PDB file of N, CA and C in Angstrom:
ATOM      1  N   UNK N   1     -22.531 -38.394 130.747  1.00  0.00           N
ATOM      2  CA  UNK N   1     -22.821 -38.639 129.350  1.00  0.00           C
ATOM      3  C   UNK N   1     -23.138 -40.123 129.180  1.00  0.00           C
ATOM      4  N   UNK N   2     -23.674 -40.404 128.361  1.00  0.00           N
ATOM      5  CA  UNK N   2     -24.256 -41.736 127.807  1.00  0.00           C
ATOM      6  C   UNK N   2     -22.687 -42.339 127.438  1.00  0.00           C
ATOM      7  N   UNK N   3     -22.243 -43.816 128.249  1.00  0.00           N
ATOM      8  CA  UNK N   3     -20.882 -44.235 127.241  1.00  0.00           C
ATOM      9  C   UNK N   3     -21.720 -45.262 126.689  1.00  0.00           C
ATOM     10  N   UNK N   4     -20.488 -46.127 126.580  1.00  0.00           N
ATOM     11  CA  UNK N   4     -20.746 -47.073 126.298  1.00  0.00           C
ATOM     12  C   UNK N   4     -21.838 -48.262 127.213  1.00  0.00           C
ATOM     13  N   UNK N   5     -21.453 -48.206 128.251  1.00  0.00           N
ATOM     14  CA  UNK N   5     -22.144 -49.294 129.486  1.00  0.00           C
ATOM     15  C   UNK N   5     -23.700 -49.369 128.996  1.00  0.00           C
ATOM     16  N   UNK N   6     -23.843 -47.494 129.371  1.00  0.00           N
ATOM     17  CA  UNK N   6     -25.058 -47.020 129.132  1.00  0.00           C
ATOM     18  C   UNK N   6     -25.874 -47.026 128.047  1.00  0.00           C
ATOM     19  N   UNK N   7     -25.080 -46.983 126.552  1.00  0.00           N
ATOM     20  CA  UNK N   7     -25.975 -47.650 125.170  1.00  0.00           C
ATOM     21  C   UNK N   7     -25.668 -48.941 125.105  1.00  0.00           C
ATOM     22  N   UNK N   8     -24.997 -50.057 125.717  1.00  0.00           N
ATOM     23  CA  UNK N   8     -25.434 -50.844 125.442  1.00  0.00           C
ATOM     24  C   UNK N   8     -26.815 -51.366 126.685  1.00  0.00           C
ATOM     25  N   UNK N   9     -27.106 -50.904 127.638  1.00  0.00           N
ATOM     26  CA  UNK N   9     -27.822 -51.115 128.772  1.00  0.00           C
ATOM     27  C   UNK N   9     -29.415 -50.746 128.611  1.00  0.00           C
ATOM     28  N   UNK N  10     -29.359 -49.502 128.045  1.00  0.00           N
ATOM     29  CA  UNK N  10     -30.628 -48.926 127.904  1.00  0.00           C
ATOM     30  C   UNK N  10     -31.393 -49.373 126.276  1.00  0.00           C
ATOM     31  N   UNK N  11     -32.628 -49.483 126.722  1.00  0.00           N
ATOM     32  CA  UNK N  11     -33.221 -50.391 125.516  1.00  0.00           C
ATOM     33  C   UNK N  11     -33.699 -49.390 124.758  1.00  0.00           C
ATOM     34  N   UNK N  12     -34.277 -49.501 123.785  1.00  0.00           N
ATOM     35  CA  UNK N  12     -34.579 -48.331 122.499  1.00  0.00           C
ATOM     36  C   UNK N  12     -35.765 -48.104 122.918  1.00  0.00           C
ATOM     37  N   UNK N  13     -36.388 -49.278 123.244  1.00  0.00           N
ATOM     38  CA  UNK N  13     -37.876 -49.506 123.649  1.00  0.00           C
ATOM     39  C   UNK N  13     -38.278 -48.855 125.089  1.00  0.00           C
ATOM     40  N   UNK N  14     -36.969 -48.338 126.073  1.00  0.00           N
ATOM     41  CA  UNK N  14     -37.694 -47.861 127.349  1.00  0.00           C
ATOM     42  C   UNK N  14     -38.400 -46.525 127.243  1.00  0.00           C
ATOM     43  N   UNK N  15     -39.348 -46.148 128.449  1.00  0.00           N
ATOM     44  CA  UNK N  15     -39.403 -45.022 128.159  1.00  0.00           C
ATOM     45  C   UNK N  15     -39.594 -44.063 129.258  1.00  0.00           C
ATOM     46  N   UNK N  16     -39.032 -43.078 129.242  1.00  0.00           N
ATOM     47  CA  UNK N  16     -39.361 -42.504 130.789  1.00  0.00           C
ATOM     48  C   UNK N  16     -40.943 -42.384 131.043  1.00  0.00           C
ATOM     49  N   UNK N  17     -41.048 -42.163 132.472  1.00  0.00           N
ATOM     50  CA  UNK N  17     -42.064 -42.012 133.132  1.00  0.00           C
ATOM     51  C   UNK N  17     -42.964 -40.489 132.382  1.00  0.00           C
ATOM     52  N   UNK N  18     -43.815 -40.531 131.994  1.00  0.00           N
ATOM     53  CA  UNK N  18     -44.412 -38.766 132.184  1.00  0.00           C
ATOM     54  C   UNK N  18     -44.335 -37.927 132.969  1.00  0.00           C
ATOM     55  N   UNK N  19     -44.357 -37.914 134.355  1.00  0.00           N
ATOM     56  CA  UNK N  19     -44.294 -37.513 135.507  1.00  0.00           C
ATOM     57  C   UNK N  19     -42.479 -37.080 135.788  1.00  0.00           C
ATOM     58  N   UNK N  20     -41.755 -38.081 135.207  1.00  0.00           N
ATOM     59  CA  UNK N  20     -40.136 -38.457 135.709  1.00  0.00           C
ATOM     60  C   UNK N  20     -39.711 -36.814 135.446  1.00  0.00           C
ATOM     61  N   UNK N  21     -38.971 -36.548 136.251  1.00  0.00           N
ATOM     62  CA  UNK N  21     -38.236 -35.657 136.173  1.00  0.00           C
ATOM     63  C   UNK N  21     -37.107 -35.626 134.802  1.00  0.00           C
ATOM     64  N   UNK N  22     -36.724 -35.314 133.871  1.00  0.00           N
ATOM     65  CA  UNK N  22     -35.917 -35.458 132.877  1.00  0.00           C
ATOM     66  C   UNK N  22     -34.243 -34.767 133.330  1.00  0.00           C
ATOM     67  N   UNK N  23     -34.333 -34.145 134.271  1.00  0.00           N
ATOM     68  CA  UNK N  23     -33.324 -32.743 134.202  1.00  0.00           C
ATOM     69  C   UNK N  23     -31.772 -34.321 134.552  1.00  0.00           C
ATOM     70  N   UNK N  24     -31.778 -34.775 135.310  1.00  0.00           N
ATOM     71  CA  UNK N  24     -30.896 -35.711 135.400  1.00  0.00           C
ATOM     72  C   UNK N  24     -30.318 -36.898 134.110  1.00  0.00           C
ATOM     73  N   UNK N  25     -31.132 -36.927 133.374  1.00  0.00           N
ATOM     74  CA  UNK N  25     -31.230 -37.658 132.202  1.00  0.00           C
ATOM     75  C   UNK N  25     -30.694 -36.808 131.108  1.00  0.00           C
ATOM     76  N   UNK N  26     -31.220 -35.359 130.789  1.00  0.00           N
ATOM     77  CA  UNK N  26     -30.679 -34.155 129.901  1.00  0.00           C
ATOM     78  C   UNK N  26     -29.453 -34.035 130.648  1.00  0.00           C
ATOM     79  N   UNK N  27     -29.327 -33.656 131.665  1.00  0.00           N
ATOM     80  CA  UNK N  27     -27.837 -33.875 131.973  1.00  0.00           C
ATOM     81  C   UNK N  27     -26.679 -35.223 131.420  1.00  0.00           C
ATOM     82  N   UNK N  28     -26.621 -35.948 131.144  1.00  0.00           N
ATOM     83  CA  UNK N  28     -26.175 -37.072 130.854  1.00  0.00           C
ATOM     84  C   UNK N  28     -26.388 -36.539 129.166  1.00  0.00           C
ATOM     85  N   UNK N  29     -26.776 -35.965 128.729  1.00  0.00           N
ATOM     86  CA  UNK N  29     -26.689 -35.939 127.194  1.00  0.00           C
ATOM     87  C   UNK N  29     -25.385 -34.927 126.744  1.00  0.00           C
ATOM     88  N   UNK N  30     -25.406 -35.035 125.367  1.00  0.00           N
ATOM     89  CA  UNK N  30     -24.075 -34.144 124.899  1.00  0.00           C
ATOM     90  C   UNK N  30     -24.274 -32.194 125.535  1.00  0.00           C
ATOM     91  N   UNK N  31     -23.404 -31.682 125.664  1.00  0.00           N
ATOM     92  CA  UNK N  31     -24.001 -30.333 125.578  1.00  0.00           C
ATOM     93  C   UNK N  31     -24.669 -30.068 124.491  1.00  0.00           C
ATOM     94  N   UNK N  32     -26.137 -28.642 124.759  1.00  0.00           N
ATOM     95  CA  UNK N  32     -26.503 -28.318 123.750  1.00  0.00           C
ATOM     96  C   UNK N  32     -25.735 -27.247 122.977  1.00  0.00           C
ATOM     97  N   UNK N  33     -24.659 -26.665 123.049  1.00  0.00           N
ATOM     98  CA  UNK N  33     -23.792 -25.941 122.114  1.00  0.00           C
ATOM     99  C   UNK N  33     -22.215 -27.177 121.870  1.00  0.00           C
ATOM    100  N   UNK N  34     -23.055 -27.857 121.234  1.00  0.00           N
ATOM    101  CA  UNK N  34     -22.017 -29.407 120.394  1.00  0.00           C
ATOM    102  C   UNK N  34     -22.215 -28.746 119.138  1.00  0.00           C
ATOM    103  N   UNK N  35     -20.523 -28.661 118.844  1.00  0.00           N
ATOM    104  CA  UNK N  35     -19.961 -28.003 117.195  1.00  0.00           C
ATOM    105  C   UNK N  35     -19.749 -29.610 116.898  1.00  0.00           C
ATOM    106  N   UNK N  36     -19.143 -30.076 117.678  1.00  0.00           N
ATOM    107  CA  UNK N  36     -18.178 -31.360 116.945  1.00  0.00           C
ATOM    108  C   UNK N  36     -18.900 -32.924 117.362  1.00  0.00           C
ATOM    109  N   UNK N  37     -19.572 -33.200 116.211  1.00  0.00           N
ATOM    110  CA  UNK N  37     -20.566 -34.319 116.706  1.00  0.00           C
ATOM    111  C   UNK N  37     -19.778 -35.948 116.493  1.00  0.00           C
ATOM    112  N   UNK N  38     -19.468 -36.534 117.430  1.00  0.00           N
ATOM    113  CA  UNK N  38     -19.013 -37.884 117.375  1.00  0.00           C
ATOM    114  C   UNK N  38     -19.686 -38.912 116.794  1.00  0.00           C
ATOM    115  N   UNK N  39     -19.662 -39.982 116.635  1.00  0.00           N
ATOM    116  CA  UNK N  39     -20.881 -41.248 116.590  1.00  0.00           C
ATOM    117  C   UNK N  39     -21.174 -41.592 117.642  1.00  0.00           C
ATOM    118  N   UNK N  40     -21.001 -41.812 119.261  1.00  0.00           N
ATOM    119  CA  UNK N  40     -21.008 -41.654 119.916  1.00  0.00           C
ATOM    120  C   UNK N  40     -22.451 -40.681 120.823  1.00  0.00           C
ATOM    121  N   UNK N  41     -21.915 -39.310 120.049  1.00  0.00           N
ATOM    122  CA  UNK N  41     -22.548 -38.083 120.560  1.00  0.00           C
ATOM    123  C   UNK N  41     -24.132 -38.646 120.129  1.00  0.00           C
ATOM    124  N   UNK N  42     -23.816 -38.857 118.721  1.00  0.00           N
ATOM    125  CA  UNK N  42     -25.489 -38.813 117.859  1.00  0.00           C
ATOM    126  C   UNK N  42     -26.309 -40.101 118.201  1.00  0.00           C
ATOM    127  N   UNK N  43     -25.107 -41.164 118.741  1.00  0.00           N
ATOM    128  CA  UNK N  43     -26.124 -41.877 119.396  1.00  0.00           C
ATOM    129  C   UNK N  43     -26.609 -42.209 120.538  1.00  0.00           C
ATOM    130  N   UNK N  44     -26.116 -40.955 120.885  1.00  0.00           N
ATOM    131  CA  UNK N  44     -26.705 -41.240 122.943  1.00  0.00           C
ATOM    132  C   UNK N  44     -28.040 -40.058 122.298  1.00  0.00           C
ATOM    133  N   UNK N  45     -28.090 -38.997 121.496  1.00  0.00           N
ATOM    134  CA  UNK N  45     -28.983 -37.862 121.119  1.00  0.00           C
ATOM    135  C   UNK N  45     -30.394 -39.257 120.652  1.00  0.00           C
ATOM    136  N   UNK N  46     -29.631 -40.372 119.464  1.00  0.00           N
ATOM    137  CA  UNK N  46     -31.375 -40.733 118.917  1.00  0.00           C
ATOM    138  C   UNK N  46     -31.535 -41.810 120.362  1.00  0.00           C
ATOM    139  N   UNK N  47     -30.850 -42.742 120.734  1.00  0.00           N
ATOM    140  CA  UNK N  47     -30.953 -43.384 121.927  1.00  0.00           C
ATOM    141  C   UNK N  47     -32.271 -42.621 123.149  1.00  0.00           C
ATOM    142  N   UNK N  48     -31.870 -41.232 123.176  1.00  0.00           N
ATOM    143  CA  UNK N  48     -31.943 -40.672 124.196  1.00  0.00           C
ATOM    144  C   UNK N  48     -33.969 -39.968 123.830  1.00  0.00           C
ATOM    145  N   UNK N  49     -33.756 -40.069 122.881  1.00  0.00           N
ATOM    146  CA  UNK N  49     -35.341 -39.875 121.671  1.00  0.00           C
ATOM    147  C   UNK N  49     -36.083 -41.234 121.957  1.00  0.00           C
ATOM    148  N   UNK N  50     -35.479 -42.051 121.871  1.00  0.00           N
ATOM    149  CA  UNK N  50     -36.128 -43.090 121.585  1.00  0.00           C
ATOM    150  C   UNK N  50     -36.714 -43.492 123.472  1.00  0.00           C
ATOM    151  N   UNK N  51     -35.510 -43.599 123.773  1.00  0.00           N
ATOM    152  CA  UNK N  51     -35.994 -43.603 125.416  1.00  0.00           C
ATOM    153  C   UNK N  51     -37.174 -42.888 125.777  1.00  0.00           C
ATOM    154  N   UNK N  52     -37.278 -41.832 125.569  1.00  0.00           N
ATOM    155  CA  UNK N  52     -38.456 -40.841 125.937  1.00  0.00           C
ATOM    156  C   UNK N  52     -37.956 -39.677 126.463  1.00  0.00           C
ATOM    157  N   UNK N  53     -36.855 -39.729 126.313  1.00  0.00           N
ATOM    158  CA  UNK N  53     -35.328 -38.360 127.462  1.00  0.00           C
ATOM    159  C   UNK N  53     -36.126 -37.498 126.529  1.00  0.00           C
ATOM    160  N   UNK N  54     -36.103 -37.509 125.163  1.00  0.00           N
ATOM    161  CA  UNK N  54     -36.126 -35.872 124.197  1.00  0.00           C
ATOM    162  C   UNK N  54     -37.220 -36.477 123.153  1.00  0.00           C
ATOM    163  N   UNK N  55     -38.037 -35.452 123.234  1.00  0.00           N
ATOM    164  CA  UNK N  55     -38.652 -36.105 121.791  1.00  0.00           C
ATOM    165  C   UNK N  55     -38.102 -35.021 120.469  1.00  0.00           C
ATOM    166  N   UNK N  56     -38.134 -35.568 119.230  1.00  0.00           N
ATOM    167  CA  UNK N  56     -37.563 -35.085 118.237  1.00  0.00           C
ATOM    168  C   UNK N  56     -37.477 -33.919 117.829  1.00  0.00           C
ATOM    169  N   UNK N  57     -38.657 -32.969 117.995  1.00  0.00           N
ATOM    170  CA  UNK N  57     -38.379 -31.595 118.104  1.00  0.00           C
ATOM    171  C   UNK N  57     -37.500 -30.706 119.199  1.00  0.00           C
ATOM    172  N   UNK N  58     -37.690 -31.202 120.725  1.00  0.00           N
ATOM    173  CA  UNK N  58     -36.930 -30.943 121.493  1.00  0.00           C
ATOM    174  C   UNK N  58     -35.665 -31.314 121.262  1.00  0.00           C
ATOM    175  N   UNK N  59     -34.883 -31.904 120.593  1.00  0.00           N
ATOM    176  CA  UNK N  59     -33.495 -32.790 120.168  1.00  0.00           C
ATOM    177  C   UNK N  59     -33.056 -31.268 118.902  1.00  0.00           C
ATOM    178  N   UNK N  60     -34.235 -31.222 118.142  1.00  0.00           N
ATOM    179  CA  UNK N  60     -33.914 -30.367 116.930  1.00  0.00           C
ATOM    180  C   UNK N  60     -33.414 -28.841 117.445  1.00  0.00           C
ATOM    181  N   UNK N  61     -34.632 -28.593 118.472  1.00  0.00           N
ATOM    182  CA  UNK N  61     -34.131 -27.463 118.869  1.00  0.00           C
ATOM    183  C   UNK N  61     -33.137 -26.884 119.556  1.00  0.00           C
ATOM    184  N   UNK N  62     -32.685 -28.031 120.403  1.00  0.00           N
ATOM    185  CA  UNK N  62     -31.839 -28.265 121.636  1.00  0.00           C
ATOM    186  C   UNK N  62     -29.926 -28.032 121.218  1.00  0.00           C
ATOM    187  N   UNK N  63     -30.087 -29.102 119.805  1.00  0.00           N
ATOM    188  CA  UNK N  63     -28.794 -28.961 118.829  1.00  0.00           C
ATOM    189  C   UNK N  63     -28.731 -28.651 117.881  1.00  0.00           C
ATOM    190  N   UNK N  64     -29.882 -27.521 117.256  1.00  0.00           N
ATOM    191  CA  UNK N  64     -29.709 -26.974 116.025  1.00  0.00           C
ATOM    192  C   UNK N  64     -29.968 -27.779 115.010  1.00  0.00           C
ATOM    193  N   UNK N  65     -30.399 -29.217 114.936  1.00  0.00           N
ATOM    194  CA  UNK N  65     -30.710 -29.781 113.816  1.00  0.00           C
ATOM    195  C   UNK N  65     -31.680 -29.858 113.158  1.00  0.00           C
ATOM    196  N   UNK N  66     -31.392 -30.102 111.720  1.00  0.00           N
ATOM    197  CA  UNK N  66     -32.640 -30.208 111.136  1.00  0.00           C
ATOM    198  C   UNK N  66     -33.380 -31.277 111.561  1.00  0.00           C
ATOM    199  N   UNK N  67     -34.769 -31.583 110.733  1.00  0.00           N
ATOM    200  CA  UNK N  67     -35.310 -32.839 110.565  1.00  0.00           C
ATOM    201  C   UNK N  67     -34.670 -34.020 109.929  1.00  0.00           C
ATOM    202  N   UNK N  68     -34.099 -33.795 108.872  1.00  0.00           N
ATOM    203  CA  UNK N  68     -33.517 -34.408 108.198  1.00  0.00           C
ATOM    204  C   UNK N  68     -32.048 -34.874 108.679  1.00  0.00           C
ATOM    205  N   UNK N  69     -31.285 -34.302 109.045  1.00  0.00           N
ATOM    206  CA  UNK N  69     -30.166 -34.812 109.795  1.00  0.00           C
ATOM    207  C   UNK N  69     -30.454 -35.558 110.944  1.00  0.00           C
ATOM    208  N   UNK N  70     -31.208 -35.139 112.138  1.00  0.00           N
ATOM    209  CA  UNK N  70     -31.633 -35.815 112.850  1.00  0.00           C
ATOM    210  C   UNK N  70     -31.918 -37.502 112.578  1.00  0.00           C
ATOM    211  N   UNK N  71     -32.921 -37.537 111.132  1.00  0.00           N
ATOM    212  CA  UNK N  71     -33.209 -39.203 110.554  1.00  0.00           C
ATOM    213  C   UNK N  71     -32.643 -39.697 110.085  1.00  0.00           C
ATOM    214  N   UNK N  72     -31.478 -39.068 109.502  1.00  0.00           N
ATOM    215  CA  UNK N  72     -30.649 -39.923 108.570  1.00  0.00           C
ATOM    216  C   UNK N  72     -29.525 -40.644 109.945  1.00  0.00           C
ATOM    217  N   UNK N  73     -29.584 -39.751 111.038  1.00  0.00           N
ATOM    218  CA  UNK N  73     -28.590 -40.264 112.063  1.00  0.00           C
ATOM    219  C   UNK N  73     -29.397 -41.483 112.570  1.00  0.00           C
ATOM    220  N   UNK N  74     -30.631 -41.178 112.758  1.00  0.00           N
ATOM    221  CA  UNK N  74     -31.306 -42.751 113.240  1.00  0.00           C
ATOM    222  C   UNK N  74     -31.381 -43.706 112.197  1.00  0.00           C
ATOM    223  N   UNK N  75     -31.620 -43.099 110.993  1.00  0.00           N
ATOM    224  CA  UNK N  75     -31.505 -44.727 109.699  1.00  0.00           C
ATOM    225  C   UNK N  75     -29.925 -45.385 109.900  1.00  0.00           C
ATOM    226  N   UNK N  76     -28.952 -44.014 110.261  1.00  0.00           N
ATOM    227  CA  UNK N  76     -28.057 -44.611 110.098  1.00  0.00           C
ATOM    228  C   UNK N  76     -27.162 -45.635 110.813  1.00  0.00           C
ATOM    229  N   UNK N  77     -27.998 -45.956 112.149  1.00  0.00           N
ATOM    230  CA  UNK N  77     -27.867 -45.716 113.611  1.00  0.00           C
ATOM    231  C   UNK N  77     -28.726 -47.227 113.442  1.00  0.00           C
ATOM    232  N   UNK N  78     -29.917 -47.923 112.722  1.00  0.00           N
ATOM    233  CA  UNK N  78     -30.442 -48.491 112.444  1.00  0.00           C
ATOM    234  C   UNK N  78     -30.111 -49.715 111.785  1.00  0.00           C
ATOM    235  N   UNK N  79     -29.496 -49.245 110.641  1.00  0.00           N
ATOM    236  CA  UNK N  79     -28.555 -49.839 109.450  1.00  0.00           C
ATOM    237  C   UNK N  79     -27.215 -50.245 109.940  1.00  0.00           C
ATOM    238  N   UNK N  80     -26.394 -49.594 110.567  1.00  0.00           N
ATOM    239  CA  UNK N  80     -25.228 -49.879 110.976  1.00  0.00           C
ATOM    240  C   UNK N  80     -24.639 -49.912 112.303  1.00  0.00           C
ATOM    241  N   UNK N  81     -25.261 -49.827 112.979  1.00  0.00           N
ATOM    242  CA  UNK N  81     -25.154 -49.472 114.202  1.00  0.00           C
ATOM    243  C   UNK N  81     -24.075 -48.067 114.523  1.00  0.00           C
ATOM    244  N   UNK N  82     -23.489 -47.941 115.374  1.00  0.00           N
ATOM    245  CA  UNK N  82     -22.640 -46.522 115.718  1.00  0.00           C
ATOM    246  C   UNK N  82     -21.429 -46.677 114.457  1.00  0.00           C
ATOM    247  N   UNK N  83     -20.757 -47.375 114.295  1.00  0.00           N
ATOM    248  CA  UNK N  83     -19.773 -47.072 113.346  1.00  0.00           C
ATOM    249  C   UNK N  83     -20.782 -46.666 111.966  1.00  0.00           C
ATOM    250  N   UNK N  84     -22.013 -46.785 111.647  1.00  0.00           N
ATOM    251  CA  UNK N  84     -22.430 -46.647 110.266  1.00  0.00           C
ATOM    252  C   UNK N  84     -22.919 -44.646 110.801  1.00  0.00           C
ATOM    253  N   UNK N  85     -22.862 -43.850 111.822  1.00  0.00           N
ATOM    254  CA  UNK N  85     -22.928 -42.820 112.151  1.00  0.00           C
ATOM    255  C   UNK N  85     -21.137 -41.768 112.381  1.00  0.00           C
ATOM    256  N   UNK N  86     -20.652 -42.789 111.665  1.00  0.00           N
ATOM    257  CA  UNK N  86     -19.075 -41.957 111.638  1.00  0.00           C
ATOM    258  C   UNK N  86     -19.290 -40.958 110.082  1.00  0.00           C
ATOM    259  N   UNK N  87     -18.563 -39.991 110.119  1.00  0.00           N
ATOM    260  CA  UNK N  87     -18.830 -38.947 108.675  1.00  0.00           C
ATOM    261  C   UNK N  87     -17.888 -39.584 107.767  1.00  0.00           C
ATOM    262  N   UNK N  88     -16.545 -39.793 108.357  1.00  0.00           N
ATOM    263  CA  UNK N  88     -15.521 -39.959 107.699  1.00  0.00           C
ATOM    264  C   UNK N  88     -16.264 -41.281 106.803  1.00  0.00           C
ATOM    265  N   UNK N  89     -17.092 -42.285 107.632  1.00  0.00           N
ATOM    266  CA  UNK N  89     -16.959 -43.609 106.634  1.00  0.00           C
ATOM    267  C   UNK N  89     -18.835 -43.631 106.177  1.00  0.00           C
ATOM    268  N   UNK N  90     -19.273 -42.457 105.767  1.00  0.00           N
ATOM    269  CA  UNK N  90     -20.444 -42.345 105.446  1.00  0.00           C
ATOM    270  C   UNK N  90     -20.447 -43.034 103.579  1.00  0.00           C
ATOM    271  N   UNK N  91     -19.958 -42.748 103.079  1.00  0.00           N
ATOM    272  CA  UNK N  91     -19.982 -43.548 101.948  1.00  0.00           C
ATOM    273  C   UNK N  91     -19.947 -44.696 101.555  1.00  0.00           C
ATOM    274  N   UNK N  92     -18.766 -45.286 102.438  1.00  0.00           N
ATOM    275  CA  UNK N  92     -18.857 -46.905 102.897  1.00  0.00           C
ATOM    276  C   UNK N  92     -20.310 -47.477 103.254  1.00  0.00           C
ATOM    277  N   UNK N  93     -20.539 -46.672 104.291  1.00  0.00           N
ATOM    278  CA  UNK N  93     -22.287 -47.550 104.474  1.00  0.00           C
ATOM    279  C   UNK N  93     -22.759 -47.166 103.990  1.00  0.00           C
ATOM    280  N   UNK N  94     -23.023 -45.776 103.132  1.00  0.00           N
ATOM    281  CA  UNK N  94     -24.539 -45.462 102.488  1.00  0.00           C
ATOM    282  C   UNK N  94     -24.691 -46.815 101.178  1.00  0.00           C
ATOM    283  N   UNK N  95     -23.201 -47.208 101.066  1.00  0.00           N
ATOM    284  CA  UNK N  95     -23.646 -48.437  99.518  1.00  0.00           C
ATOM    285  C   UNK N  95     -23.711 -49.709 100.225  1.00  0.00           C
ATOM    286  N   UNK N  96     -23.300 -49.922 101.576  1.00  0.00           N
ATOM    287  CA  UNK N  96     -23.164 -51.290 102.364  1.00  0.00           C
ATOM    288  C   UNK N  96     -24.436 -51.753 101.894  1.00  0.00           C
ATOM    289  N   UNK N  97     -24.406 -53.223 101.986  1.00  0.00           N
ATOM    290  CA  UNK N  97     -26.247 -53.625 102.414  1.00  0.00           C
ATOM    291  C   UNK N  97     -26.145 -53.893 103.664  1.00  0.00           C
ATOM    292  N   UNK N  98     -27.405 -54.129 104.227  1.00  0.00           N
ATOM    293  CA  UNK N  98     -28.119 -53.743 105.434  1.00  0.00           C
ATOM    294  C   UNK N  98     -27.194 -54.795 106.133  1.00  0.00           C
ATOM    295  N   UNK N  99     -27.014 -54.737 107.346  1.00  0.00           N
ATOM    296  CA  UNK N  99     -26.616 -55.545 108.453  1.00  0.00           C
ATOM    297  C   UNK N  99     -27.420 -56.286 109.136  1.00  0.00           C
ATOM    298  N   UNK N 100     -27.017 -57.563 109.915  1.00  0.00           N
ATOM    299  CA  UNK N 100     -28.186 -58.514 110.040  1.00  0.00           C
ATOM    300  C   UNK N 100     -28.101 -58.345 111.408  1.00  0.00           C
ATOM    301  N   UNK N 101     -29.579 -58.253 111.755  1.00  0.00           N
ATOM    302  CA  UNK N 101     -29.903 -58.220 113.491  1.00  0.00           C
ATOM    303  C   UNK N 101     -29.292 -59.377 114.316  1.00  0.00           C
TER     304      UNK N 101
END
């Protein structure tokens, strides 16, 4: 699984190869029958989008998400980094202002 080492290591900006084999990389992601989503979980999932591991429909289909859940985890993921992707403290950041790069 993606920990920590690994989101802070891997850049948003990489991207796999076209050719690359993915199956080792999907391995390293959450299972696709995840009931119980961490902050953690959702951000190795947009991390793992952004890399080139999943593109967004494959992510949707993979864990049942919508479109919309899916983006609000990357705005939120954006805006706050992993603690602004916790449920419990979703209210806290949805009024936060933005955090500085």
């Amino acid at each position: 699984m993606f920990d920590g080492v690994a989101l802070e290591q891997m850049s948003s900006h990489d991207t796999v190869a076209a050719d690359g084999d993915k199956n080792p990389l999907l391995s390293g992601l959450p299972p696709a029958e995840t009931k119980r989503w961490s902050c953690r979980r959702k951000a190795a999932v947009v991390i793992a989008i952004r890399a080139g591991v999943l593109n967004r429909p494959e992510a949707c289909a993979r864990y049942r998400l919508s479109v919309e859940e899916l983006a609000s985890w990357e705005t939120a993921l954006d805006q706050n980094g992993i603690p602004g992707l916790r449920v419990t403290r979703l209210q806290i950041y949805r009024d936060a202002p933005l955090r500085k790069r």
